[in-house]
Amino acid sequence: VQWVNYLQTWNVFHLGAYMRNSLVIGVASVFLTRMIGVPASYVIARYHFRLKQFVYFLFVGGLAVPRALLVIPIFLLMRDLSLINKTSGIILIYVVMALPFTILFLVPFFSSLPSELEDAAAVDGANEFQTVTRVMLPLATPGLITIAILNFIDTWNEFLLAYVLLLDREKHTVSIGLYNLYASMRWSQNWVGMFAGVVMIVMPILLVYVVFSRRIVSGITMGAVKG
């Protein structure tokens, strides 16, 4: 192993700064997605109200629209909101883009939880908020961890929207950094540096999957069936 290639990629080509930007954006996006997606999914799954199916399909319908078709409308919207080239703007977009899949994943998961536990908590004197936070959400931990990991991986790998909305080099994410590194290595022919960058970018996602692979599989299978 030639460690000088990793050091050069980290320092000279600023890959460390790009990874830090992606980490901040990814963690913030996942946190906000959970804050919005978990309550919305729980209400859709456990409560009965008018237009329930309409609200559900309104969220999930976002999966049917390719991201490439949304680039120009998103850019115009972010320009009008003065959020171009701002970290908060790309975080907001990532949260909105992650909500359809988050709700699609969590609604059947919450539906599979036994309703008898809610009745038992009510008998013990728990109010509705305590029932959700102390009984139902702990049972849904595998699903919550799974969707958080999947959302983070999607944010970490996303390139197109970040490339369009983040203009300053200091705010670029790791996917843009890898693209810039590739463009630079094409002329310098320093391919070992580029491959070192690829390894550095893949390793965090690979480690996350290795550590949480069982939780990911269990979360997906537990939400696959109801009962």
CSV table of C-alpha atoms in Angstrom, one decimal:
chain,number,residue,atom,x,y,z
A,1,VAL,CA,0.0,0.0,0.0
A,2,GLN,CA,1.4,3.4,-1.0
A,3,TRP,CA,0.0,5.7,1.6
A,4,VAL,CA,1.5,8.8,-0.2
A,5,ASN,CA,-1.3,8.4,-2.8
A,6,TYR,CA,-4.0,8.7,-0.1
A,7,LEU,CA,-2.3,11.6,1.6
A,8,GLN,CA,-2.0,13.4,-1.7
A,9,THR,CA,-5.6,12.8,-2.6
A,10,TRP,CA,-6.7,13.9,0.9
A,11,ASN,CA,-4.7,17.1,1.1
A,12,VAL,CA,-3.8,18.3,-2.4
A,13,PHE,CA,-7.2,17.5,-4.0
A,14,HIS,CA,-9.2,18.4,-0.9
A,15,LEU,CA,-11.0,15.1,-0.7
A,16,GLY,CA,-11.1,15.4,3.1
A,17,ALA,CA,-13.0,18.7,2.9
A,18,TYR,CA,-15.5,17.2,0.4
A,19,MET,CA,-16.1,14.2,2.6
A,20,ARG,CA,-16.7,16.5,5.6
A,21,ASN,CA,-19.2,18.5,3.6
A,22,SER,CA,-21.0,15.3,2.5
A,23,LEU,CA,-21.0,14.0,6.1
A,24,VAL,CA,-22.6,17.3,7.4
A,25,ILE,CA,-25.2,17.3,4.6
A,26,GLY,CA,-26.0,13.6,5.0
A,27,VAL,CA,-26.4,13.7,8.8
A,28,ALA,CA,-28.6,16.8,8.7
A,29,SER,CA,-30.7,15.4,5.8
A,30,VAL,CA,-31.3,12.1,7.6
A,31,PHE,CA,-32.2,13.8,10.8
A,32,LEU,CA,-34.7,16.1,9.2
A,33,THR,CA,-36.1,13.3,7.1
A,34,ARG,CA,-36.7,11.3,10.2
A,35,MET,CA,-38.3,14.2,12.0
A,36,ILE,CA,-40.9,14.6,9.2
A,37,GLY,CA,-41.1,11.1,7.7
A,38,VAL,CA,-41.6,9.1,10.9
A,39,PRO,CA,-44.6,11.0,12.3
A,40,ALA,CA,-46.2,11.2,8.8
A,41,SER,CA,-45.7,7.4,8.2
A,42,TYR,CA,-47.1,6.6,11.7
A,43,VAL,CA,-50.2,8.7,11.2
A,44,ILE,CA,-50.8,7.2,7.7
A,45,ALA,CA,-50.3,3.6,9.0
A,46,ARG,CA,-52.1,3.7,12.3
A,47,TYR,CA,-54.9,6.3,12.0
A,48,HIS,CA,-58.1,6.3,9.9
A,49,PHE,CA,-59.2,9.6,8.3
A,50,ARG,CA,-60.6,10.9,5.1
A,51,LEU,CA,-58.3,11.2,2.2
A,52,LYS,CA,-55.8,8.8,3.8
A,53,GLN,CA,-55.1,7.0,0.6
A,54,PHE,CA,-54.8,10.3,-1.3
A,55,VAL,CA,-52.2,11.6,1.2
A,56,TYR,CA,-50.3,8.4,1.1
A,57,PHE,CA,-50.1,8.3,-2.7
A,58,LEU,CA,-49.4,12.0,-2.8
A,59,PHE,CA,-46.2,11.3,-0.9
A,60,VAL,CA,-45.3,8.1,-2.7
A,61,GLY,CA,-46.0,9.6,-6.1
A,62,GLY,CA,-42.7,11.4,-5.9
A,63,LEU,CA,-40.9,8.2,-6.7
A,64,ALA,CA,-42.5,8.2,-10.1
A,65,VAL,CA,-40.8,11.4,-11.2
A,66,PRO,CA,-37.1,11.0,-12.4
A,67,ARG,CA,-34.7,13.4,-10.6
A,68,ALA,CA,-33.3,14.5,-14.0
A,69,LEU,CA,-36.7,16.1,-14.9
A,70,LEU,CA,-36.7,18.1,-11.6
A,71,VAL,CA,-33.3,19.7,-12.0
A,72,ILE,CA,-34.5,22.9,-13.9
A,73,PRO,CA,-37.7,23.4,-11.7
A,74,ILE,CA,-35.6,22.9,-8.5
A,75,PHE,CA,-32.9,25.3,-9.7
A,76,LEU,CA,-35.5,28.0,-10.5
A,77,LEU,CA,-37.2,27.5,-7.1
A,78,MET,CA,-34.0,27.6,-5.2
A,79,ARG,CA,-33.0,30.8,-7.1
A,80,ASP,CA,-36.2,32.5,-6.2
A,81,LEU,CA,-35.7,31.4,-2.5
A,82,SER,CA,-32.1,32.6,-2.6
A,83,LEU,CA,-30.8,29.1,-1.6
A,84,ILE,CA,-28.5,28.6,-4.6
A,85,ASN,CA,-25.0,27.7,-3.4
A,86,LYS,CA,-26.1,27.2,0.2
A,87,THR,CA,-25.8,24.1,2.3
A,88,SER,CA,-29.2,24.6,3.8
A,89,GLY,CA,-30.7,24.6,0.3
A,90,ILE,CA,-29.2,21.3,-0.7
A,91,ILE,CA,-30.2,19.8,2.6
A,92,LEU,CA,-33.8,21.0,2.1
A,93,ILE,CA,-33.9,19.4,-1.4
A,94,TYR,CA,-32.4,16.1,-0.1
A,95,VAL,CA,-35.1,15.9,2.6
A,96,VAL,CA,-37.9,16.5,0.1
A,97,MET,CA,-36.4,13.9,-2.3
A,98,ALA,CA,-36.0,11.3,0.5
A,99,LEU,CA,-39.5,11.6,2.0
A,100,PRO,CA,-41.4,9.5,-0.7
A,101,PHE,CA,-39.2,6.4,-0.2
A,102,THR,CA,-39.1,6.9,3.6
A,103,ILE,CA,-42.9,6.9,3.8
A,104,LEU,CA,-43.2,4.0,1.4
A,105,PHE,CA,-40.8,2.0,3.5
A,106,LEU,CA,-42.1,2.9,7.0
A,107,VAL,CA,-45.9,2.8,6.4
A,108,PRO,CA,-46.1,-1.0,6.0
A,109,PHE,CA,-43.5,-1.3,8.8
A,110,PHE,CA,-45.7,0.6,11.3
A,111,SER,CA,-48.8,-1.2,10.0
A,112,SER,CA,-47.2,-4.5,11.0
A,113,LEU,CA,-46.9,-3.5,14.7
A,114,PRO,CA,-49.6,-5.2,16.9
A,115,SER,CA,-52.4,-2.9,18.0
A,116,GLU,CA,-52.7,-4.8,21.3
A,117,LEU,CA,-49.6,-3.0,22.5
A,118,GLU,CA,-51.4,0.3,22.1
A,119,ASP,CA,-54.3,-1.0,24.1
A,120,ALA,CA,-52.0,-2.3,26.8
A,121,ALA,CA,-50.3,1.1,27.1
A,122,ALA,CA,-53.6,2.9,27.3
A,123,VAL,CA,-54.7,0.5,30.1
A,124,ASP,CA,-51.5,1.3,32.0
A,125,GLY,CA,-52.3,5.0,31.8
A,126,ALA,CA,-50.0,6.1,29.0
A,127,ASN,CA,-51.3,9.0,26.8
A,128,GLU,CA,-51.0,8.9,23.0
A,129,PHE,CA,-47.6,10.6,22.9
A,130,GLN,CA,-46.1,8.3,25.5
A,131,THR,CA,-47.5,5.3,23.7
A,132,VAL,CA,-45.8,6.3,20.4
A,133,THR,CA,-42.5,7.3,21.9
A,134,ARG,CA,-42.1,4.6,24.6
A,135,VAL,CA,-43.8,1.6,23.0
A,136,MET,CA,-44.2,1.8,19.3
A,137,LEU,CA,-41.0,3.6,18.2
A,138,PRO,CA,-38.7,1.3,20.1
A,139,LEU,CA,-40.3,-1.6,18.4
A,140,ALA,CA,-39.7,0.1,15.0
A,141,THR,CA,-36.0,0.6,15.7
A,142,PRO,CA,-34.8,-1.9,13.0
A,143,GLY,CA,-36.9,-0.1,10.4
A,144,LEU,CA,-35.8,3.3,11.5
A,145,ILE,CA,-32.1,2.4,11.4
A,146,THR,CA,-32.6,0.8,8.0
A,147,ILE,CA,-34.2,3.8,6.4
A,148,ALA,CA,-31.7,6.1,8.0
A,149,ILE,CA,-28.8,4.1,6.5
A,150,LEU,CA,-30.5,4.0,3.0
A,151,ASN,CA,-31.2,7.7,3.1
A,152,PHE,CA,-27.6,8.5,4.1
A,153,ILE,CA,-26.2,6.3,1.3
A,154,ASP,CA,-28.5,8.0,-1.2
A,155,THR,CA,-27.4,11.4,0.0
A,156,TRP,CA,-23.7,10.4,0.0
A,157,ASN,CA,-23.9,9.2,-3.6
A,158,GLU,CA,-26.0,11.9,-5.1
A,159,PHE,CA,-24.3,14.0,-7.8
A,160,LEU,CA,-26.6,15.8,-10.2
A,161,LEU,CA,-28.5,18.1,-7.8
A,162,ALA,CA,-25.3,18.9,-5.8
A,163,TYR,CA,-23.5,19.7,-9.0
A,164,VAL,CA,-26.2,22.1,-10.1
A,165,LEU,CA,-26.9,23.8,-6.8
A,166,LEU,CA,-23.5,24.0,-5.1
A,167,LEU,CA,-21.3,26.4,-7.0
A,168,ASP,CA,-18.4,27.2,-4.7
A,169,ARG,CA,-15.6,24.6,-4.5
A,170,GLU,CA,-15.5,24.8,-0.7
A,171,LYS,CA,-19.1,23.6,-0.5
A,172,HIS,CA,-18.8,20.6,-3.0
A,173,THR,CA,-19.8,17.2,-1.8
A,174,VAL,CA,-17.7,14.0,-2.2
A,175,SER,CA,-19.4,13.0,-5.5
A,176,ILE,CA,-18.4,16.3,-7.1
A,177,GLY,CA,-14.9,15.9,-5.6
A,178,LEU,CA,-14.5,12.6,-7.2
A,179,TYR,CA,-15.7,14.0,-10.5
A,180,ASN,CA,-13.2,16.8,-10.2
A,181,LEU,CA,-10.5,14.4,-9.3
A,182,TYR,CA,-11.2,12.3,-12.3
A,183,ALA,CA,-11.1,15.3,-14.6
A,184,SER,CA,-7.7,16.3,-13.1
A,185,MET,CA,-6.3,12.8,-13.3
A,186,ARG,CA,-7.2,12.5,-17.0
A,187,TRP,CA,-4.5,15.1,-17.8
A,188,SER,CA,-1.9,14.2,-15.2
A,189,GLN,CA,-2.3,10.5,-15.8
A,190,ASN,CA,-2.0,10.0,-12.0
A,191,TRP,CA,-4.5,7.1,-12.0
A,192,VAL,CA,-3.3,5.7,-8.7
A,193,GLY,CA,-4.4,8.9,-7.0
A,194,MET,CA,-7.8,8.7,-8.5
A,195,PHE,CA,-8.2,5.0,-7.4
A,196,ALA,CA,-7.1,6.0,-3.9
A,197,GLY,CA,-9.8,8.6,-3.9
A,198,VAL,CA,-12.4,6.0,-5.0
A,199,VAL,CA,-11.3,3.7,-2.1
A,200,MET,CA,-11.6,6.5,0.4
A,201,ILE,CA,-15.1,7.4,-0.8
A,202,VAL,CA,-16.3,3.8,-0.8
A,203,MET,CA,-14.9,2.8,2.6
A,204,PRO,CA,-17.4,4.8,4.8
A,205,ILE,CA,-20.4,3.3,3.0
A,206,LEU,CA,-18.9,-0.2,3.0
A,207,LEU,CA,-18.2,0.0,6.7
A,208,VAL,CA,-21.7,1.2,7.5
A,209,TYR,CA,-23.1,-1.7,5.5
A,210,VAL,CA,-20.8,-4.2,7.1
A,211,VAL,CA,-21.7,-3.0,10.6
A,212,PHE,CA,-25.4,-2.6,10.1
A,213,SER,CA,-26.1,-5.3,7.4
A,214,ARG,CA,-28.1,-7.5,9.8
A,215,ARG,CA,-30.2,-4.6,10.9
A,216,ILE,CA,-30.8,-3.6,7.3
A,217,VAL,CA,-32.0,-7.1,6.3
A,218,SER,CA,-34.1,-7.5,9.4
A,219,GLY,CA,-35.7,-4.1,8.9
A,220,ILE,CA,-36.6,-4.8,5.3
A,221,THR,CA,-38.0,-8.3,6.1
A,222,MET,CA,-40.0,-7.1,9.2
A,223,GLY,CA,-41.7,-4.5,7.1
A,224,ALA,CA,-42.4,-6.8,4.2
A,225,VAL,CA,-45.4,-8.5,5.8
A,226,LYS,CA,-48.2,-7.5,8.1
A,227,GLY,CA,-49.2,-9.5,11.1
